[in-house]
GROMACS .gro file of C-alpha atoms in nm:
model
  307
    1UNK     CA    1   0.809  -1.227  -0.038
    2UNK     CA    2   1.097  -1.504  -0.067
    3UNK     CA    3   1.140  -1.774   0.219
    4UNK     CA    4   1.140  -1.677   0.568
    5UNK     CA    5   1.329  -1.894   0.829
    6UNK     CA    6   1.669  -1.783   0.744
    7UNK     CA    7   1.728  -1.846   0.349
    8UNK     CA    8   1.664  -1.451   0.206
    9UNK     CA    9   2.029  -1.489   0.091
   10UNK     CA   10   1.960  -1.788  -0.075
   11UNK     CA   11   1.673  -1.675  -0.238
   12UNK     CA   12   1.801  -1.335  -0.345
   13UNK     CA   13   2.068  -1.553  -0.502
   14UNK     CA   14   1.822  -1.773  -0.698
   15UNK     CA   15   1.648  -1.449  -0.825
   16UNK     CA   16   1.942  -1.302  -0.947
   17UNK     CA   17   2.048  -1.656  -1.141
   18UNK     CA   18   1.711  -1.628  -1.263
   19UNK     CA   19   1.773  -1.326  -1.388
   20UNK     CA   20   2.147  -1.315  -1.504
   21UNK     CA   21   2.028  -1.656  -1.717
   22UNK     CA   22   1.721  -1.423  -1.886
   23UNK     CA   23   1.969  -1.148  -1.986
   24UNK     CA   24   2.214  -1.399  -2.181
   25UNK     CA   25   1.877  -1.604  -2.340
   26UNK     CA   26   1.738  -1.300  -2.504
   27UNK     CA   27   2.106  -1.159  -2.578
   28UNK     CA   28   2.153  -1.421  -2.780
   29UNK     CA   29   1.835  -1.390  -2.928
   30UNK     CA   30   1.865  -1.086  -2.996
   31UNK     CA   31   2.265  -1.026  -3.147
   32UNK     CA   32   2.526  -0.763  -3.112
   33UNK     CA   33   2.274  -0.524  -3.306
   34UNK     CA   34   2.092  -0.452  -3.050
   35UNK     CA   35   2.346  -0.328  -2.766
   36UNK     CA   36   2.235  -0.057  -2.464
   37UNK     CA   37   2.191   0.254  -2.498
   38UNK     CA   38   1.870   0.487  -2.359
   39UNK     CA   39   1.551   0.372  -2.506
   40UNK     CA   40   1.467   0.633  -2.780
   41UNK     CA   41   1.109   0.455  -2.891
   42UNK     CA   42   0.774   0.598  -2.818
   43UNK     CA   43   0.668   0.753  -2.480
   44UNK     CA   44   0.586   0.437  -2.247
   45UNK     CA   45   0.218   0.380  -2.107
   46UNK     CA   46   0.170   0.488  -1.799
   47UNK     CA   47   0.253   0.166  -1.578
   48UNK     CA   48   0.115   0.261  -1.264
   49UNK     CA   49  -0.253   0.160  -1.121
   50UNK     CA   50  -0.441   0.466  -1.282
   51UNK     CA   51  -0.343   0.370  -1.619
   52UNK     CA   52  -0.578   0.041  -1.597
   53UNK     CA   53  -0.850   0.170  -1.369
   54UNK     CA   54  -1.025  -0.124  -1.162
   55UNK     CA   55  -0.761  -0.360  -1.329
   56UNK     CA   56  -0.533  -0.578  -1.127
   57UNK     CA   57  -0.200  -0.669  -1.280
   58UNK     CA   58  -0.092  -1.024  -1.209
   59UNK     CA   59   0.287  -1.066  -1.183
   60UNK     CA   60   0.457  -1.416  -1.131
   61UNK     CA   61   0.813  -1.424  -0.962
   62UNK     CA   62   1.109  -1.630  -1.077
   63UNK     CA   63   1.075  -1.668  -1.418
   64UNK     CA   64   1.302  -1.714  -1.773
   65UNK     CA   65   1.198  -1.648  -2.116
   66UNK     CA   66   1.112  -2.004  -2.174
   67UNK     CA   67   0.816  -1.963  -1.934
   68UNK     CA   68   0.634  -1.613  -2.081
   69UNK     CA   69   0.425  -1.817  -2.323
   70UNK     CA   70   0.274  -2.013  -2.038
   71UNK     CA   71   0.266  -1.743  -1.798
   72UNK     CA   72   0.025  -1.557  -2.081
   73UNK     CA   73  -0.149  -1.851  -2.141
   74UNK     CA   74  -0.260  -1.826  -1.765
   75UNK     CA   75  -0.324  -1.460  -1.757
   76UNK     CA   76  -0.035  -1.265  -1.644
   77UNK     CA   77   0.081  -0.971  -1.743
   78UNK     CA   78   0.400  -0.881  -1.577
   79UNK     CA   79   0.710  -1.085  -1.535
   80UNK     CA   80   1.057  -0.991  -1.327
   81UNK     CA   81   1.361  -0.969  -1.538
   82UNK     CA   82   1.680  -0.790  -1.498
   83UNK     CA   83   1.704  -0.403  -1.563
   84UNK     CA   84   1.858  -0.449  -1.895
   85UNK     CA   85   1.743  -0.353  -2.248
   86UNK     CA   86   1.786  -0.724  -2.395
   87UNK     CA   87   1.568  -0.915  -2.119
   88UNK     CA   88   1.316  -0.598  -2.122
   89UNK     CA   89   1.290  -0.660  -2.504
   90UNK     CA   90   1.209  -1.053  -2.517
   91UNK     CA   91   0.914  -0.994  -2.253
   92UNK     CA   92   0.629  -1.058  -2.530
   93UNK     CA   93   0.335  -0.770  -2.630
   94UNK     CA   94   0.064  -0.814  -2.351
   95UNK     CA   95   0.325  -0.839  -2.090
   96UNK     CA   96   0.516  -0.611  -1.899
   97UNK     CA   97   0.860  -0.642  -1.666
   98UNK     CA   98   0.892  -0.539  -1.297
   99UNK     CA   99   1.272  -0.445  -1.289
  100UNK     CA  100   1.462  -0.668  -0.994
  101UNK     CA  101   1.710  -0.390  -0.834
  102UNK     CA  102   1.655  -0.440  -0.492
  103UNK     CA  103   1.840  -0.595  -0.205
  104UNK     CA  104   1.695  -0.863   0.076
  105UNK     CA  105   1.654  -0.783   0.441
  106UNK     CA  106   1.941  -0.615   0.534
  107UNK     CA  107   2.180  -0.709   0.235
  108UNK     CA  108   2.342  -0.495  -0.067
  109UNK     CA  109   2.116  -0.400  -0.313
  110UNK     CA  110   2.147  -0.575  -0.647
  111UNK     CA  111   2.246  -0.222  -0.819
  112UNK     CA  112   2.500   0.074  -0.643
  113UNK     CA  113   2.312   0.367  -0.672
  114UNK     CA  114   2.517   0.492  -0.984
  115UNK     CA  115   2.434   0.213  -1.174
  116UNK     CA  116   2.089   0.225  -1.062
  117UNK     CA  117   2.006   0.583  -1.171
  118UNK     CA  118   2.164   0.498  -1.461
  119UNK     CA  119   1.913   0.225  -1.518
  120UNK     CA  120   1.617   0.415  -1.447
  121UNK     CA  121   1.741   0.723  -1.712
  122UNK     CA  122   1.784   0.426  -1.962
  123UNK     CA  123   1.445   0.232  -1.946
  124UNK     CA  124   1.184   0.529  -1.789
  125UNK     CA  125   1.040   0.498  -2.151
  126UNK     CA  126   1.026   0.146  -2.231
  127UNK     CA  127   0.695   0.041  -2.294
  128UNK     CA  128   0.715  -0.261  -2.162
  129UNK     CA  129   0.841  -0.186  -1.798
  130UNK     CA  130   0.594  -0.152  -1.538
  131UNK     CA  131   0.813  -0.065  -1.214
  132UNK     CA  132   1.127  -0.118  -0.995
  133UNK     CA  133   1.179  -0.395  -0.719
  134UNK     CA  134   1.323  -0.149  -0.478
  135UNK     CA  135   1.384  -0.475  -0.230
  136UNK     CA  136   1.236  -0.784  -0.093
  137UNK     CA  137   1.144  -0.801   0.283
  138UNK     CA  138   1.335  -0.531   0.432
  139UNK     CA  139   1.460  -0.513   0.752
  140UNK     CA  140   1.509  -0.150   0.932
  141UNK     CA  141   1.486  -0.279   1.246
  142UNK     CA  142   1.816  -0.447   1.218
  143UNK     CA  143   1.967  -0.222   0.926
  144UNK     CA  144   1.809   0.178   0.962
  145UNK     CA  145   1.956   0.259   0.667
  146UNK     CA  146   1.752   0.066   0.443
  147UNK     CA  147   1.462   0.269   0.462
  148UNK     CA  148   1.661   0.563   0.333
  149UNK     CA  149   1.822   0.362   0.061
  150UNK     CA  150   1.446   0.281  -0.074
  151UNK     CA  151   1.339   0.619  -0.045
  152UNK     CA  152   1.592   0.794  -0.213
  153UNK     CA  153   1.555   0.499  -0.530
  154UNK     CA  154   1.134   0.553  -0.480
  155UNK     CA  155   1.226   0.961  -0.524
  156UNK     CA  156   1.426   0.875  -0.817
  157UNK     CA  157   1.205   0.688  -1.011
  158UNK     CA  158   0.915   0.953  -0.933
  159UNK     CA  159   1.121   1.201  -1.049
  160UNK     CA  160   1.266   1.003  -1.346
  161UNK     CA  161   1.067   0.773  -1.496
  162UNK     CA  162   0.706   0.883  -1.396
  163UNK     CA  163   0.446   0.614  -1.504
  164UNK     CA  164   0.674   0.341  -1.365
  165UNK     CA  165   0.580   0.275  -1.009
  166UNK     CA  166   0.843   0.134  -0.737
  167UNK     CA  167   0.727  -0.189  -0.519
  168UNK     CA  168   0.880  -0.299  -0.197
  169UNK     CA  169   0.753  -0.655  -0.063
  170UNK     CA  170   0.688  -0.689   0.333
  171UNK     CA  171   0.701  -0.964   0.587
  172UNK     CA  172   0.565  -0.975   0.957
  173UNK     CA  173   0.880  -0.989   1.150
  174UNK     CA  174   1.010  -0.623   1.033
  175UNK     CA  175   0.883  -0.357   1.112
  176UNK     CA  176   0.673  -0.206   0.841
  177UNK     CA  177   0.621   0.164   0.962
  178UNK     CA  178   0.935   0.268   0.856
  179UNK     CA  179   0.905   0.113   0.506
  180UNK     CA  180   0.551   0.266   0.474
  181UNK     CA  181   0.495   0.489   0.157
  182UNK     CA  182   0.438   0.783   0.400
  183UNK     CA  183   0.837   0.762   0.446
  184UNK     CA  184   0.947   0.602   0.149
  185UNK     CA  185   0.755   0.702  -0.143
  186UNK     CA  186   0.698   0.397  -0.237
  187UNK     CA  187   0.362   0.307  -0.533
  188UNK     CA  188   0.293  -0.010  -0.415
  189UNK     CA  189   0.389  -0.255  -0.100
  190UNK     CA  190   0.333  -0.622  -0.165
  191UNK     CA  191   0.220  -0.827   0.178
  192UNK     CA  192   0.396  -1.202   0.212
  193UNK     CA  193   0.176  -1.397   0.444
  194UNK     CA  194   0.206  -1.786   0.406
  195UNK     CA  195  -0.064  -1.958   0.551
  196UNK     CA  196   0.005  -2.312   0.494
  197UNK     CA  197   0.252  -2.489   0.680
  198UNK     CA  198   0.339  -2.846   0.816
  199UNK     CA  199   0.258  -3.065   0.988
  200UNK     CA  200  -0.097  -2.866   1.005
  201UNK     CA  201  -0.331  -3.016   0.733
  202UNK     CA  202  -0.524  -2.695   0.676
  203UNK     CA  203  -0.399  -2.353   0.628
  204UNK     CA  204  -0.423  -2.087   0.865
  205UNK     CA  205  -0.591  -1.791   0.651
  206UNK     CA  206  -0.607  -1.549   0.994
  207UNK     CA  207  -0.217  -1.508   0.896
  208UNK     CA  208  -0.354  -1.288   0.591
  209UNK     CA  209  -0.552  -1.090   0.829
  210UNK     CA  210  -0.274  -1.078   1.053
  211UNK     CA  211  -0.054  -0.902   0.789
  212UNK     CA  212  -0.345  -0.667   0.659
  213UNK     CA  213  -0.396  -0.548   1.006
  214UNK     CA  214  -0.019  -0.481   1.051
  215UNK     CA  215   0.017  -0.307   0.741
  216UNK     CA  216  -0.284  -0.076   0.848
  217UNK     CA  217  -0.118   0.030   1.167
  218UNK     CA  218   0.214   0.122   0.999
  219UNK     CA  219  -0.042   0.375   0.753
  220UNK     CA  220  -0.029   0.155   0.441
  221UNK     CA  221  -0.317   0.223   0.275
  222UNK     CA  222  -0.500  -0.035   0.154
  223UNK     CA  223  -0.512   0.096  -0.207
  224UNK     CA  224  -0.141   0.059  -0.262
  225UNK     CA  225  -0.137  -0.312  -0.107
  226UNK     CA  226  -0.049  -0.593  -0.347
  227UNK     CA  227  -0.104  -0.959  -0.213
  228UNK     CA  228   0.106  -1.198  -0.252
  229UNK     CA  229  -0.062  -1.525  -0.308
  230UNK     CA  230   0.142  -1.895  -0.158
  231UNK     CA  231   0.211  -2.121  -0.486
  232UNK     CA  232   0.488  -2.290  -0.328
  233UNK     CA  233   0.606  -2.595  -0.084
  234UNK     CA  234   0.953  -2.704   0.027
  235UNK     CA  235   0.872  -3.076   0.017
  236UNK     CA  236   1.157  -3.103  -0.271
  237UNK     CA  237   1.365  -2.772  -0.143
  238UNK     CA  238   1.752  -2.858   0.014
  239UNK     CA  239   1.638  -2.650   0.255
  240UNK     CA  240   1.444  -2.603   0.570
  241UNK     CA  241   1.056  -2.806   0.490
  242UNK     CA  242   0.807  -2.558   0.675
  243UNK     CA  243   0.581  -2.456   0.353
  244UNK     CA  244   0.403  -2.704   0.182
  245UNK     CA  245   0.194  -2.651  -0.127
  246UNK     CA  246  -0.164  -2.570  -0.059
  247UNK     CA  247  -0.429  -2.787  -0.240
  248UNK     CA  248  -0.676  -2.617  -0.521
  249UNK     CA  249  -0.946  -2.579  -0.249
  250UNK     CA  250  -0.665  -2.392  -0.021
  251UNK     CA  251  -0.562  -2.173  -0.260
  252UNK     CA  252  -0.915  -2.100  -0.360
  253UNK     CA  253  -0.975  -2.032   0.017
  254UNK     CA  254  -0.680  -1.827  -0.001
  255UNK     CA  255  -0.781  -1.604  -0.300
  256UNK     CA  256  -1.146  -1.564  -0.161
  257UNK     CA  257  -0.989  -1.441   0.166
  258UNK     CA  258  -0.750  -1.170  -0.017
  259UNK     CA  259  -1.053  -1.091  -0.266
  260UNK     CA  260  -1.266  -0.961   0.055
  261UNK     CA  261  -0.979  -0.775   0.238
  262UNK     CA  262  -0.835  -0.601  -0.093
  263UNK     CA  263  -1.035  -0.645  -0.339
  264UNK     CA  264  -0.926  -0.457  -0.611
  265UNK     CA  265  -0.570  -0.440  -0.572
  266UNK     CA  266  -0.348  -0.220  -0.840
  267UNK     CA  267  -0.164  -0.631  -0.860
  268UNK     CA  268  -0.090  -0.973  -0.699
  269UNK     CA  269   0.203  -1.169  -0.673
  270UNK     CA  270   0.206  -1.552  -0.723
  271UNK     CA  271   0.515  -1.680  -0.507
  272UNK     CA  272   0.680  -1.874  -0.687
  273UNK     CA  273   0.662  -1.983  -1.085
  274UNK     CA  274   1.000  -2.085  -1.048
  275UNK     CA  275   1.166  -2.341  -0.825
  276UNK     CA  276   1.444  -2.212  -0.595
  277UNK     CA  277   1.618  -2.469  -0.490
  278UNK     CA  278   1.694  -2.401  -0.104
  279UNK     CA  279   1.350  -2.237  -0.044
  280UNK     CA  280   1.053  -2.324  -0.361
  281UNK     CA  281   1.018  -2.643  -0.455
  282UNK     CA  282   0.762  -2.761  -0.547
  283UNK     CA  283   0.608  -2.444  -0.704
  284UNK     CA  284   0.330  -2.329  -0.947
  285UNK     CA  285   0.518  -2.412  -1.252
  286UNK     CA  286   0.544  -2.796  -1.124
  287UNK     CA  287   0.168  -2.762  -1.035
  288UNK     CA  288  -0.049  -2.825  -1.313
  289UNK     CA  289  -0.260  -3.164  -1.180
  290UNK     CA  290   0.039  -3.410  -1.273
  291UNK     CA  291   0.273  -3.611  -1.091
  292UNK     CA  292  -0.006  -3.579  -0.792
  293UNK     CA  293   0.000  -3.264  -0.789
  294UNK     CA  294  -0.275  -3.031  -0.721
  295UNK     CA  295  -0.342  -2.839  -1.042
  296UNK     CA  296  -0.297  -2.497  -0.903
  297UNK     CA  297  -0.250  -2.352  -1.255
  298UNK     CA  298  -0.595  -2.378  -1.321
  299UNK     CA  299  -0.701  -2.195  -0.984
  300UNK     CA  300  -0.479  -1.882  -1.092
  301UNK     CA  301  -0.629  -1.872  -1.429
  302UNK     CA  302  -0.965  -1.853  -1.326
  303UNK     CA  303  -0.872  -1.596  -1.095
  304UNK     CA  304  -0.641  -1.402  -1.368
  305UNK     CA  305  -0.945  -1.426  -1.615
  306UNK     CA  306  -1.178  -1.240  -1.324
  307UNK     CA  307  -0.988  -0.942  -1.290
   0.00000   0.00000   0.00000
């Protein structure tokens, strides 16, 4: 789901800033009161696909508390935070958090399996959590033992904190069999295909198919995938500038292209809300028709409102 071309670390780092900086906002908020502990409120809604039956969540990556008002405004419903009880608790009624715990391709995960377990047996509750980022483009070609690592956290949260479903995010340069929820246990497997790149003026949309086809032959179901829609460029990243941001009419092109391969997906990613400054910039938050900017915020709340 984050940047290909050699900048996963960089990005994992950005999501974890992102993260670390929405745990100390809502601390603060929030006061010594209201320190850890297990949840002890009411039993948690269900947060997996059956509990909003031919619903699609809509979850936007890379974002602070500062941004849930907007992200509302525009129709989303779930938001990644840190697995934490203050950040859970500033993620506003309407909204839900998808827990980042995961690792990148072939790095350490973000929690030791202790501390992750741990986690799990403190928020499998909440009402407000939705699931757990088990990891973000994982690579068992080059590292087998990630694929155990994400099964045994999938069987944990099963077992643990049922309701809550676990999400891995896939690329097209690793091999997704082994990843599959057939060997995993994984809910729900998100699909990163980035169609539009420089210099080309137009974006290449048979990448999407490309990736849905993959994902078929490695026995993911269809019902479990979870697109993951471009709403980035790099023109303004440090980094490398491959992506660019698609126009309104692209990312139309794009939706209507997702919307007849999985059409009723259990939820979609928009990647990214937040800039990351070696890999997303400009990104959705920047892209609301100013500055000469395509306003790309008005495509995804059309297409939150339709689903």
């Amino acid at each position: 789901m984050r940047v290909r071309s050699g900048v996963a670390a960089a990005v994992t780092l950005a999501v974890l800033v992102t993260g670390l900086v929405a745990g100390l906002v809502v601390h603060a908020r929030r006061g010594p009161s209201d320190s850890g502990g297990s949840y002890r409120g009411p039993p948690a809604t269900p947060g997996g696909p059956a509990a909003r039956p031919g619903g699609t969540r809509h979850l936007a990556l890379n974002t602070a508390p500062h941004d849930f008002a907007r992200l509302r405004a525009l129709g989303y419903d779930v938001v990644d935070v840190k697995p934490d009880e203050w950040p859970v608790r500033g993620v506003p009624d309407g909204m839900r958090a998808l827990l980042w715990v995961g690792n990148s391709t072939c790095g350490p995960f973000e929690l030791p399996f202790e501390e992750f377990t741990a986690a799990v047996r403190r928020l499998a509750g909440h009402p407000g959590v939705y699931g757990w980022y088990l990891s973000d483009e994982p690579n068992p070609g080059a590292c087998p033992w990630v694929a155990g690592e994400i099964r045994r956290r999938a069987e944990y949260v099963r077992r643990h904190a049922p309701g809550q479903v676990s999400f891995v995010s896939l690329t097209d340069w690793q091999p997704m069999r082994a990843v599959a929820p057939a060997r995993t246990g994984v809910d729900l497997v998100g699909l990163d295909p980035y169609p539009c790149v420089r210099p080309r003026p137009g974006c290449d949309l048979g990448e999407i198919d490309r990736m849905v086809r993959m994902a078929g032959a490695a026995g993911i179901p269809r019902r479990v995938i979870v697109p993951v829609f471009q709403t980035f460029g790099q023109s303004c990243a440090d980094g490398t500038y491959r992506f660019r941001l698609p126009t309104e009419g692209q990312l139309r092109a794009i939706l209507r292209r997702w919307d007849r391969l999985v059409p009723d997906p259990p939820m979609d990613v928009s990647y990214s809300w937040g800039r990351q400054r070696k890999s997303a910039c400009p990104t959705l938050a920047d892209a609301d028709g100013r500055a000469g900017r395509p306003d790309l915020q008005s495509v995804m709340r059309e297409h939150n409102a339709r689903r």
